mmCIF file of C-alpha atoms in Angstrom:
data_model
loop_
_atom_site.group_PDB
_atom_site.id
_atom_site.type_symbol
_atom_site.label_atom_id
_atom_site.label_comp_id
_atom_site.label_asym_id
_atom_site.label_seq_id
_atom_site.Cartn_x
_atom_site.Cartn_y
_atom_site.Cartn_z
ATOM 1 C CA MET V 1 0.203 0.010 0.032
ATOM 2 C CA THR V 2 0.861 3.262 -0.599
ATOM 3 C CA ALA V 3 1.798 5.607 2.102
ATOM 4 C CA PRO V 4 -0.732 9.088 1.611
ATOM 5 C CA ALA V 5 1.396 12.329 0.858
ATOM 6 C CA PHE V 6 2.465 14.058 3.470
ATOM 7 C CA SER V 7 0.584 17.145 4.326
ATOM 8 C CA PHE V 8 1.493 20.146 7.610
ATOM 9 C CA ASP V 9 -2.706 20.115 7.076
ATOM 10 C CA ALA V 10 -3.270 16.884 8.026
ATOM 11 C CA LEU V 11 -2.185 16.862 11.875
ATOM 12 C CA ARG V 12 -3.941 17.144 14.647
ATOM 13 C CA ARG V 13 -4.191 18.334 18.371
ATOM 14 C CA GLN V 14 -5.920 15.113 19.400
ATOM 15 C CA PRO V 15 -6.676 13.831 21.664
ATOM 16 C CA ASP V 16 -5.449 16.986 23.529
ATOM 17 C CA ILE V 17 -8.594 20.111 23.146
ATOM 18 C CA GLU V 18 -8.542 21.987 19.828
ATOM 19 C CA GLY V 19 -9.791 24.837 19.274
ATOM 20 C CA PRO V 20 -9.576 27.923 16.361
ATOM 21 C CA SER V 21 -6.659 29.425 18.436
ATOM 22 C CA LEU V 22 -4.877 26.215 18.482
ATOM 23 C CA VAL V 23 -3.139 24.648 16.221
ATOM 24 C CA ALA V 24 -0.992 21.372 15.845
ATOM 25 C CA VAL V 25 1.594 22.888 13.922
ATOM 26 C CA ASP V 26 3.044 26.479 13.427
ATOM 27 C CA ALA V 27 5.910 28.939 11.134
ATOM 28 C CA SER V 28 8.968 27.917 14.036
ATOM 29 C CA ASP V 29 8.035 24.120 12.950
ATOM 30 C CA ARG V 30 8.530 24.641 9.188
ATOM 31 C CA LEU V 31 11.693 27.064 9.958
ATOM 32 C CA ILE V 32 13.013 24.835 12.049
ATOM 33 C CA LEU V 33 12.795 22.274 9.372
ATOM 34 C CA ASP V 34 14.044 24.167 7.002
ATOM 35 C CA GLU V 35 16.844 25.911 8.542
ATOM 36 C CA ALA V 36 17.945 21.355 9.121
ATOM 37 C CA ALA V 37 17.304 20.090 5.710
ATOM 38 C CA SER V 38 21.201 20.000 5.038
ATOM 39 C CA ALA V 39 22.079 18.238 7.886
ATOM 40 C CA LEU V 40 19.326 16.043 8.118
ATOM 41 C CA ASP V 41 19.733 14.829 4.770
ATOM 42 C CA ALA V 42 23.942 14.417 6.273
ATOM 43 C CA CYS V 43 22.389 12.594 9.403
ATOM 44 C CA PRO V 44 23.052 8.978 10.105
ATOM 45 C CA ALA V 45 19.922 7.043 10.366
ATOM 46 C CA GLY V 46 19.455 6.635 14.911
ATOM 47 C CA GLY V 47 21.721 10.632 14.998
ATOM 48 C CA LEU V 48 18.297 12.653 14.963
ATOM 49 C CA VAL V 49 16.350 13.750 18.869
ATOM 50 C CA VAL V 50 13.608 15.921 18.586
ATOM 51 C CA VAL V 51 12.701 17.573 21.845
ATOM 52 C CA GLY V 52 9.895 19.196 21.969
ATOM 53 C CA ASP V 53 7.869 18.332 19.326
ATOM 54 C CA ARG V 54 4.279 19.428 20.343
ATOM 55 C CA TYR V 55 1.818 17.310 18.099
ATOM 56 C CA GLY V 56 4.323 15.562 15.741
ATOM 57 C CA ALA V 57 5.308 18.809 13.234
ATOM 58 C CA LEU V 58 8.623 18.556 13.114
ATOM 59 C CA THR V 59 9.243 14.290 14.278
ATOM 60 C CA LEU V 60 7.071 13.375 10.753
ATOM 61 C CA GLY V 61 8.363 16.297 9.035
ATOM 62 C CA ALA V 62 11.976 15.315 8.951
ATOM 63 C CA ALA V 63 10.490 11.930 8.298
ATOM 64 C CA ALA V 64 8.456 12.173 5.705
ATOM 65 C CA LEU V 65 10.330 15.613 3.890
ATOM 66 C CA HIS V 66 14.076 13.648 5.089
ATOM 67 C CA GLY V 67 13.077 10.546 4.682
ATOM 68 C CA ALA V 68 15.077 10.382 9.024
ATOM 69 C CA HIS V 69 14.314 6.958 10.232
ATOM 70 C CA GLY V 70 15.293 5.317 14.048
ATOM 71 C CA ILE V 71 14.598 8.819 15.039
ATOM 72 C CA ARG V 72 14.414 8.865 19.321
ATOM 73 C CA THR V 73 11.504 12.141 19.978
ATOM 74 C CA VAL V 74 10.831 14.091 23.348
ATOM 75 C CA GLN V 75 8.421 15.308 24.823
ATOM 76 C CA ASP V 76 6.611 16.099 28.120
ATOM 77 C CA ALA V 77 4.003 16.160 27.429
ATOM 78 C CA LEU V 78 1.992 12.283 28.226
ATOM 79 C CA ASN V 79 -0.849 13.972 25.355
ATOM 80 C CA GLY V 80 2.386 15.251 23.269
ATOM 81 C CA GLU V 81 3.078 11.830 22.277
ATOM 82 C CA ARG V 82 -0.343 10.117 22.066
ATOM 83 C CA ALA V 83 -0.719 12.888 19.542
ATOM 84 C CA LEU V 84 2.586 12.611 18.051
ATOM 85 C CA ALA V 85 1.019 8.614 17.556
ATOM 86 C CA LEU V 86 -1.742 9.052 15.720
ATOM 87 C CA ASN V 87 -0.423 12.208 13.336
ATOM 88 C CA ALA V 88 1.888 9.113 12.672
ATOM 89 C CA GLU V 89 -1.182 6.792 11.848
ATOM 90 C CA ARG V 90 -2.463 9.766 9.660
ATOM 91 C CA THR V 91 -0.274 10.280 7.306
ATOM 92 C CA GLY V 92 1.737 6.288 7.214
ATOM 93 C CA LEU V 93 4.106 7.360 9.848
ATOM 94 C CA THR V 94 4.221 4.938 12.356
ATOM 95 C CA GLY V 95 7.125 2.822 12.783
ATOM 96 C CA THR V 96 9.820 6.685 11.767
ATOM 97 C CA PHE V 97 10.244 7.033 15.447
ATOM 98 C CA THR V 98 10.688 6.485 19.328
ATOM 99 C CA SER V 99 8.915 7.868 22.099
ATOM 100 C CA VAL V 100 12.233 8.540 25.293
ATOM 101 C CA GLY V 101 12.785 10.381 28.021
ATOM 102 C CA LEU V 102 15.229 14.088 28.677
ATOM 103 C CA ASP V 103 17.716 12.287 29.758
ATOM 104 C CA ALA V 104 21.423 10.331 28.721
ATOM 105 C CA ALA V 105 19.849 7.767 26.794
ATOM 106 C CA GLY V 106 17.400 9.833 24.960
ATOM 107 C CA LEU V 107 20.584 11.248 24.135
ATOM 108 C CA THR V 108 23.364 9.789 23.451
ATOM 109 C CA ASP V 109 25.589 10.046 20.529
ATOM 110 C CA ALA V 110 22.798 12.451 18.625
ATOM 111 C CA ARG V 111 23.870 14.617 15.206
ATOM 112 C CA VAL V 112 21.584 16.201 14.916
ATOM 113 C CA VAL V 113 18.965 17.969 17.946
ATOM 114 C CA LEU V 114 16.095 20.266 16.683
ATOM 115 C CA VAL V 115 14.007 21.596 19.506
ATOM 116 C CA GLN V 116 11.190 23.555 20.141
ATOM 117 C CA LEU V 117 12.043 25.691 22.589
ATOM 118 C CA PRO V 118 10.317 25.733 25.464
ATOM 119 C CA ARG V 119 9.802 29.893 27.079
ATOM 120 C CA SER V 120 11.770 28.595 30.347
ATOM 121 C CA LEU V 121 15.753 28.873 30.320
ATOM 122 C CA ASP V 122 15.713 25.958 32.745
ATOM 123 C CA ALA V 123 14.143 24.094 30.775
ATOM 124 C CA LEU V 124 16.260 25.054 28.064
ATOM 125 C CA ASP V 125 19.652 24.896 30.027
ATOM 126 C CA GLU V 126 18.494 20.755 30.998
ATOM 127 C CA ILE V 127 17.490 20.136 27.153
ATOM 128 C CA ALA V 128 21.743 22.318 26.595
ATOM 129 C CA ALA V 129 23.220 20.204 29.730
ATOM 130 C CA LEU V 130 22.384 16.260 28.087
ATOM 131 C CA VAL V 131 23.205 17.651 24.763
ATOM 132 C CA ALA V 132 27.074 18.468 25.197
ATOM 133 C CA ALA V 133 27.093 15.841 27.782
ATOM 134 C CA HIS V 134 25.821 12.844 26.036
ATOM 135 C CA ALA V 135 25.585 13.614 21.882
ATOM 136 C CA ASP V 136 28.487 13.068 19.287
ATOM 137 C CA PRO V 137 30.976 15.840 19.554
ATOM 138 C CA GLY V 138 29.719 16.890 16.487
ATOM 139 C CA VAL V 139 26.457 17.446 17.056
ATOM 140 C CA VAL V 140 23.934 20.662 15.094
ATOM 141 C CA VAL V 141 21.462 21.578 17.486
ATOM 142 C CA VAL V 142 18.399 23.659 15.065
ATOM 143 C CA ALA V 143 17.272 24.700 17.939
ATOM 144 C CA GLY V 144 13.096 27.302 16.747
ATOM 145 C CA GLY V 145 10.494 28.890 18.356
ATOM 146 C CA ARG V 146 7.464 32.086 18.043
ATOM 147 C CA LEU V 147 9.514 35.813 17.752
ATOM 148 C CA LYS V 148 7.123 36.955 20.503
ATOM 149 C CA HIS V 149 8.416 33.904 23.250
ATOM 150 C CA MET V 150 11.858 33.946 22.198
ATOM 151 C CA THR V 151 14.297 36.103 24.014
ATOM 152 C CA ARG V 152 18.167 36.822 23.782
ATOM 153 C CA ALA V 153 18.839 34.969 26.995
ATOM 154 C CA MET V 154 18.962 31.918 24.571
ATOM 155 C CA ASN V 155 21.441 32.482 22.853
ATOM 156 C CA ASP V 156 23.450 32.823 26.256
ATOM 157 C CA VAL V 157 22.313 29.318 28.225
ATOM 158 C CA LEU V 158 22.562 27.678 24.504
ATOM 159 C CA GLY V 159 26.281 29.107 24.351
ATOM 160 C CA ARG V 160 27.299 28.280 28.540
ATOM 161 C CA TYR V 161 27.007 24.111 26.301
ATOM 162 C CA LEU V 162 28.467 24.779 23.019
ATOM 163 C CA THR V 163 30.736 26.933 21.788
ATOM 164 C CA THR V 164 28.938 28.884 18.577
ATOM 165 C CA VAL V 165 25.518 29.924 18.041
ATOM 166 C CA GLU V 166 23.822 31.558 15.550
ATOM 167 C CA ALA V 167 20.387 33.108 15.166
ATOM 168 C CA ARG V 168 18.845 33.031 11.305
ATOM 169 C CA LEU V 169 17.380 35.507 9.899
ATOM 170 C CA ALA V 170 13.313 35.039 10.758
ATOM 171 C CA ARG V 171 10.330 34.292 8.931
ATOM 172 C CA GLN V 172 6.742 34.936 9.504
ATOM 173 C CA LYS V 173 6.986 35.727 12.547
ATOM 174 C CA SER V 174 10.098 32.686 13.750
ATOM 175 C CA ARG V 175 13.490 31.884 14.255
ATOM 176 C CA VAL V 176 16.110 29.622 15.056
ATOM 177 C CA LEU V 177 19.561 29.092 16.211
ATOM 178 C CA VAL V 178 21.834 27.324 15.599
ATOM 179 C CA ALA V 179 24.684 25.699 18.273
ATOM 180 C CA SER V 180 27.607 23.108 17.524
ATOM 181 C CA GLY V 181 30.279 22.680 19.009
ATOM 182 C CA VAL V 182 30.575 21.135 22.416
ATOM 183 C CA ARG V 183 32.151 22.208 25.540
ATOM 184 C CA ALA V 184 34.681 20.471 27.443
ATOM 185 C CA ALA V 185 33.063 19.661 31.164
ATOM 186 C CA ASP V 186 35.916 22.149 31.812
ATOM 187 C CA GLY V 187 36.631 24.489 29.540
ATOM 188 C CA PRO V 188 35.613 28.242 29.212
ATOM 189 C CA GLN V 189 31.555 28.718 29.338
ATOM 190 C CA ALA V 190 29.944 31.872 29.716
ATOM 191 C CA GLY V 191 28.193 32.107 32.909
ATOM 192 C CA GLY V 192 31.548 30.143 34.676
ATOM 193 C CA GLY V 193 32.234 26.455 35.993
ATOM 194 C CA PRO V 194 31.550 22.871 34.353
ATOM 195 C CA ALA V 195 28.677 22.370 31.628
ATOM 196 C CA THR V 196 27.608 20.264 33.663
ATOM 197 C CA VAL V 197 24.250 18.522 34.091
ATOM 198 C CA ARG V 198 22.994 20.148 37.022
ATOM 199 C CA TRP V 199 19.250 18.908 36.657
ATOM 200 C CA PRO V 200 16.841 18.342 38.907
ATOM 201 C CA ALA V 201 17.273 20.914 41.491
ATOM 202 C CA SER V 202 16.804 21.009 44.865
ATOM 203 C CA GLU V 203 15.761 24.148 47.600
ATOM 204 C CA HIS V 204 14.970 23.208 51.063
ATOM 205 C CA HIS V 205 11.618 25.168 52.273
ATOM 206 C CA ALA V 206 12.737 26.366 56.495
ATOM 207 C CA ASP V 207 9.091 27.827 56.953
ATOM 208 C CA LEU V 208 7.381 24.272 55.428
ATOM 209 C CA ASP V 209 10.615 22.449 56.392
ATOM 210 C CA LEU V 210 10.396 20.828 53.283
ATOM 211 C CA THR V 211 12.903 20.102 49.978
ATOM 212 C CA VAL V 212 11.808 20.805 46.373
ATOM 213 C CA CYS V 213 13.287 19.187 44.249
ATOM 214 C CA ALA V 214 12.318 19.845 39.985
ATOM 215 C CA HIS V 215 14.143 19.148 36.444
ATOM 216 C CA GLY V 216 14.460 22.795 34.427
ATOM 217 C CA ALA V 217 10.646 22.077 32.578
ATOM 218 C CA ALA V 218 8.158 21.837 36.175
ATOM 219 C CA PHE V 219 5.967 23.990 36.194
ATOM 220 C CA ALA V 220 7.241 27.116 39.601
ATOM 221 C CA GLY V 221 10.501 24.974 39.988
ATOM 222 C CA THR V 222 12.145 24.525 42.995
ATOM 223 C CA ARG V 223 9.963 27.355 44.219
ATOM 224 C CA VAL V 224 6.443 26.967 45.918
ATOM 225 C CA ASP V 225 3.908 28.851 44.118
ATOM 226 C CA HIS V 226 1.665 31.044 46.314
ATOM 227 C CA GLY V 227 -1.845 29.120 45.252
ATOM 228 C CA THR V 228 0.152 25.604 46.787
ATOM 229 C CA ARG V 229 0.726 27.315 49.362
ATOM 230 C CA ILE V 230 -2.588 28.268 50.632
ATOM 231 C CA LEU V 231 -4.062 25.461 49.849
ATOM 232 C CA ALA V 232 -1.106 23.330 51.904
ATOM 233 C CA GLY V 233 -2.964 25.752 54.478
ATOM 234 C CA HIS V 234 -5.845 23.537 55.132
ATOM 235 C CA LEU V 235 -4.074 20.031 55.260
ATOM 236 C CA ALA V 236 -5.448 19.192 58.513
ATOM 237 C CA ALA V 237 -9.094 19.936 57.542
ATOM 238 C CA MET V 238 -9.706 17.825 54.672
ATOM 239 C CA ALA V 239 -11.496 14.670 54.599
ATOM 240 C CA PRO V 240 -9.980 13.709 57.940
ATOM 241 C CA ALA V 241 -11.532 10.110 57.086
ATOM 242 C CA ALA V 242 -8.976 9.810 54.377
ATOM 243 C CA THR V 243 -7.339 6.339 53.578
ATOM 244 C CA THR V 244 -6.241 7.480 50.162
ATOM 245 C CA ALA V 245 -5.627 10.733 48.223
ATOM 246 C CA VAL V 246 -4.847 12.010 45.210
ATOM 247 C CA ASP V 247 -2.367 15.381 44.140
ATOM 248 C CA LEU V 248 -4.130 15.838 40.751
ATOM 249 C CA GLY V 249 -1.978 17.816 38.126
ATOM 250 C CA CYS V 250 0.975 17.633 41.118
ATOM 251 C CA GLY V 251 3.295 19.876 39.256
ATOM 252 C CA THR V 252 7.010 18.784 41.672
ATOM 253 C CA GLY V 253 5.096 16.578 44.283
ATOM 254 C CA VAL V 254 4.884 19.664 47.486
ATOM 255 C CA LEU V 255 0.907 19.317 48.187
ATOM 256 C CA ALA V 256 1.557 15.253 48.059
ATOM 257 C CA VAL V 257 4.433 14.823 49.862
ATOM 258 C CA LEU V 258 3.019 17.727 52.834
ATOM 259 C CA LEU V 259 0.007 14.968 52.870
ATOM 260 C CA ALA V 260 1.898 11.874 53.428
ATOM 261 C CA ARG V 261 4.415 13.670 56.281
ATOM 262 C CA ALA V 262 1.132 14.634 57.998
ATOM 263 C CA ARG V 263 -0.532 11.198 57.845
ATOM 264 C CA PRO V 264 0.995 8.669 57.698
ATOM 265 C CA GLY V 265 -1.930 6.065 57.625
ATOM 266 C CA LEU V 266 -2.500 7.762 53.756
ATOM 267 C CA ALA V 267 -1.946 6.344 50.884
ATOM 268 C CA VAL V 268 -0.905 9.153 48.366
ATOM 269 C CA THR V 269 -0.917 9.370 44.071
ATOM 270 C CA ALA V 270 1.001 11.564 42.405
ATOM 271 C CA THR V 271 -0.226 12.531 38.953
ATOM 272 C CA ASP V 272 0.672 15.037 35.938
ATOM 273 C CA ASP V 273 0.723 14.298 32.415
ATOM 274 C CA SER V 274 4.295 16.471 32.037
ATOM 275 C CA ALA V 275 7.510 14.011 32.122
ATOM 276 C CA ALA V 276 9.382 16.948 34.147
ATOM 277 C CA ALA V 277 6.439 17.130 36.422
ATOM 278 C CA VAL V 278 6.978 13.617 37.132
ATOM 279 C CA ALA V 279 10.366 13.038 37.335
ATOM 280 C CA SER V 280 10.627 15.983 39.598
ATOM 281 C CA ALA V 281 8.092 14.658 41.869
ATOM 282 C CA ARG V 282 9.550 12.062 42.552
ATOM 283 C CA ALA V 283 12.728 13.648 43.123
ATOM 284 C CA THR V 284 10.984 15.700 46.072
ATOM 285 C CA ALA V 285 9.119 12.559 47.754
ATOM 286 C CA ALA V 286 12.940 10.321 47.876
ATOM 287 C CA ALA V 287 13.794 13.701 49.287
ATOM 288 C CA ASN V 288 11.649 14.096 52.314
ATOM 289 C CA GLY V 289 12.199 10.668 53.304
ATOM 290 C CA VAL V 290 8.060 9.533 52.084
ATOM 291 C CA ALA V 291 8.592 7.624 48.447
ATOM 292 C CA GLY V 292 7.372 4.740 49.947
ATOM 293 C CA GLN V 293 4.329 6.438 50.985
ATOM 294 C CA VAL V 294 3.934 8.714 47.335
ATOM 295 C CA THR V 295 2.931 6.491 43.991
ATOM 296 C CA VAL V 296 3.578 8.789 41.256
ATOM 297 C CA VAL V 297 1.846 8.776 37.961
ATOM 298 C CA ARG V 298 2.429 9.844 34.834
ATOM 299 C CA ASP V 299 -1.151 10.043 33.866
ATOM 300 C CA ASP V 300 -3.790 12.127 31.186
ATOM 301 C CA VAL V 301 -5.760 14.218 34.523
ATOM 302 C CA LEU V 302 -6.484 10.745 36.060
ATOM 303 C CA VAL V 303 -7.445 7.764 33.200
ATOM 304 C CA SER V 304 -6.108 5.479 34.167
ATOM 305 C CA MET V 305 -7.624 5.276 38.043
ATOM 306 C CA PRO V 306 -11.000 3.554 38.161
ATOM 307 C CA ASP V 307 -14.576 5.050 39.642
ATOM 308 C CA ALA V 308 -14.275 5.555 43.140
ATOM 309 C CA SER V 309 -11.377 4.798 43.765
ATOM 310 C CA ALA V 310 -10.665 7.734 46.163
ATOM 311 C CA ASP V 311 -11.525 9.615 49.481
ATOM 312 C CA LEU V 312 -9.523 12.928 48.949
ATOM 313 C CA VAL V 313 -8.482 14.816 45.760
ATOM 314 C CA VAL V 314 -6.153 18.110 46.118
ATOM 315 C CA LEU V 315 -6.273 19.771 42.385
ATOM 316 C CA ASN V 316 -3.960 23.453 42.684
ATOM 317 C CA PRO V 317 -5.038 23.422 38.245
ATOM 318 C CA PRO V 318 -3.459 24.807 35.370
ATOM 319 C CA PHE V 319 -5.261 28.200 33.464
ATOM 320 C CA HIS V 320 -2.946 27.901 30.201
ATOM 321 C CA LEU V 321 -2.559 25.667 26.667
ATOM 322 C CA GLY V 322 0.887 26.712 26.429
ATOM 323 C CA ALA V 323 0.329 30.542 26.148
ATOM 324 C CA THR V 324 -3.430 30.570 25.729
ATOM 325 C CA VAL V 325 -5.500 31.370 28.448
ATOM 326 C CA HIS V 326 -7.719 28.108 28.417
ATOM 327 C CA THR V 327 -9.923 26.917 31.370
ATOM 328 C CA GLY V 328 -10.283 23.904 29.535
ATOM 329 C CA VAL V 329 -8.281 21.692 30.881
ATOM 330 C CA ALA V 330 -9.727 22.943 34.374
ATOM 331 C CA HIS V 331 -12.810 21.428 33.728
ATOM 332 C CA ARG V 332 -11.285 18.128 33.055
ATOM 333 C CA MET V 333 -9.355 17.745 36.370
ATOM 334 C CA PHE V 334 -13.308 18.362 38.366
ATOM 335 C CA ALA V 335 -14.805 15.701 36.175
ATOM 336 C CA ASP V 336 -11.974 13.264 36.620
ATOM 337 C CA ALA V 337 -12.254 14.078 40.393
ATOM 338 C CA GLY V 338 -15.587 14.180 40.600
ATOM 339 C CA ARG V 339 -15.130 10.536 39.252
ATOM 340 C CA VAL V 340 -12.480 8.962 41.458
ATOM 341 C CA LEU V 341 -13.674 10.225 44.712
ATOM 342 C CA ARG V 342 -15.755 7.838 46.185
ATOM 343 C CA PRO V 343 -19.090 8.766 47.478
ATOM 344 C CA GLY V 344 -18.732 11.241 49.759
ATOM 345 C CA GLY V 345 -15.067 12.156 49.202
ATOM 346 C CA GLU V 346 -14.245 16.278 49.350
ATOM 347 C CA LEU V 347 -12.297 17.880 46.213
ATOM 348 C CA TRP V 348 -10.117 20.476 47.374
ATOM 349 C CA CYS V 349 -9.655 22.884 44.772
ATOM 350 C CA VAL V 350 -7.159 26.151 45.173
ATOM 351 C CA TRP V 351 -8.432 28.979 41.431
ATOM 352 C CA ASN V 352 -8.007 31.728 41.198
ATOM 353 C CA SER V 353 -10.680 34.323 42.210
ATOM 354 C CA HIS V 354 -12.203 35.804 38.999
ATOM 355 C CA LEU V 355 -12.243 32.556 37.304
ATOM 356 C CA GLN V 356 -15.958 31.804 39.588
ATOM 357 C CA TYR V 357 -15.690 28.278 39.223
ATOM 358 C CA ARG V 358 -17.501 26.664 41.474
ATOM 359 C CA PRO V 359 -20.643 26.136 39.283
ATOM 360 C CA ALA V 360 -18.359 24.047 37.174
ATOM 361 C CA LEU V 361 -17.247 21.661 40.776
ATOM 362 C CA GLU V 362 -20.770 21.982 41.968
ATOM 363 C CA ARG V 363 -21.818 20.100 38.082
ATOM 364 C CA ALA V 364 -18.312 17.711 38.127
ATOM 365 C CA VAL V 365 -18.746 16.577 41.945
ATOM 366 C CA GLY V 366 -21.403 17.898 44.242
ATOM 367 C CA PRO V 367 -22.450 20.891 47.083
ATOM 368 C CA THR V 368 -19.679 22.976 47.057
ATOM 369 C CA ARG V 369 -18.821 25.685 49.385
ATOM 370 C CA GLN V 370 -15.936 27.928 49.906
ATOM 371 C CA ALA V 371 -12.877 26.861 52.347
ATOM 372 C CA SER V 372 -11.463 30.554 52.290
ATOM 373 C CA ARG V 373 -11.112 33.575 50.117
ATOM 374 C CA THR V 374 -8.328 36.522 48.907
ATOM 375 C CA PRO V 375 -8.277 39.173 46.039
ATOM 376 C CA THR V 376 -6.050 36.342 43.757
ATOM 377 C CA PHE V 377 -7.879 32.692 45.270
ATOM 378 C CA THR V 378 -10.111 30.675 46.097
ATOM 379 C CA VAL V 379 -10.411 28.075 48.213
ATOM 380 C CA THR V 380 -13.122 25.281 47.704
ATOM 381 C CA VAL V 381 -14.490 21.755 49.269
ATOM 382 C CA SER V 382 -16.344 19.992 46.263
ATOM 383 C CA THR V 383 -17.989 16.797 47.356
ATOM 384 C CA ARG V 384 -19.672 13.829 45.931
ATOM 385 C CA PRO V 385 -22.567 12.718 47.448
ATOM 386 C CA THR V 386 -23.812 9.370 49.059
ATOM 387 C CA VAL V 387 -26.171 7.055 47.448
ATOM 388 C CA GLY V 388 -29.678 8.179 47.071
ATOM 389 C CA ALA V 389 -28.736 11.435 48.221
#
């Protein structure tokens, strides 16, 4: 059977949220592939690594337009991996790539690395450090993004680990940085010090007596964001008889660890769709001595958890999809929390007060009361109705 002709227009975000302003491919994907064309044509099988491919445009474009195969693809979001698999099936390119982690194995002996630039400089630092430590010394890195999200600091981050960083001409509000020349581990760098992989980073918060560990792409890094701090102040009041709890969208695992430490008999599951968050939460649990009590799972909301299986869910939901303000993810989280809670179980949620989530929580979970409110944040507790209530 002849494979269908490749077209970027065939790519979709599915199973991620779709909408008029939410696209699967943009001009930066096309520009990265164009600027990398000669390097891709010369790259041996298994030598291409793609990092940050949102829905598969870079991976599948390299396979279809440049004959690349044995591609290793690193995607932080689980929905990105699933979208890539669906798009590969749709375009007849299944089998041209393998999904891998952002680690030594994922970057070993890479000859060409294509990067959709993250907005976080820490995330870029971890990518560049791993490339320098594990890729082929002759590696070429082609990293691009939308101009509105790029800063000169990105050049400086790449320059810590690679000797040559060149900004190419912009096109359609996108630009590419091409970097090469791996610095020796003990060689000079723009910021000084050895070119070593320092991730995950860690920080001890004396007020909580808590060590937070974070990989570069983890939301909030080693900080404890304000909403999480506010929700943590209610731990003692949360479902006192609970034996099972879920930290939904766990990030670095702060709430999961605080719950586990406060209640030694509580079995805690921490879930997130971000590979960086999952790795960070595992490291945070280990650093605080509760790794045996906290199970960390990479999941699409709570898809892997059965109905009526938890007494307590805690949630500090996101309200962005990439750079777009969008509450769709939060509504999916509310619905899955309602499904997973046992009758009488509680969802404790902190949210930006202007979002007015209470009616949505009432519909998805059950009766909802306000536990606290500031001009910025509201904390609510929603209770799953008991049978016959």
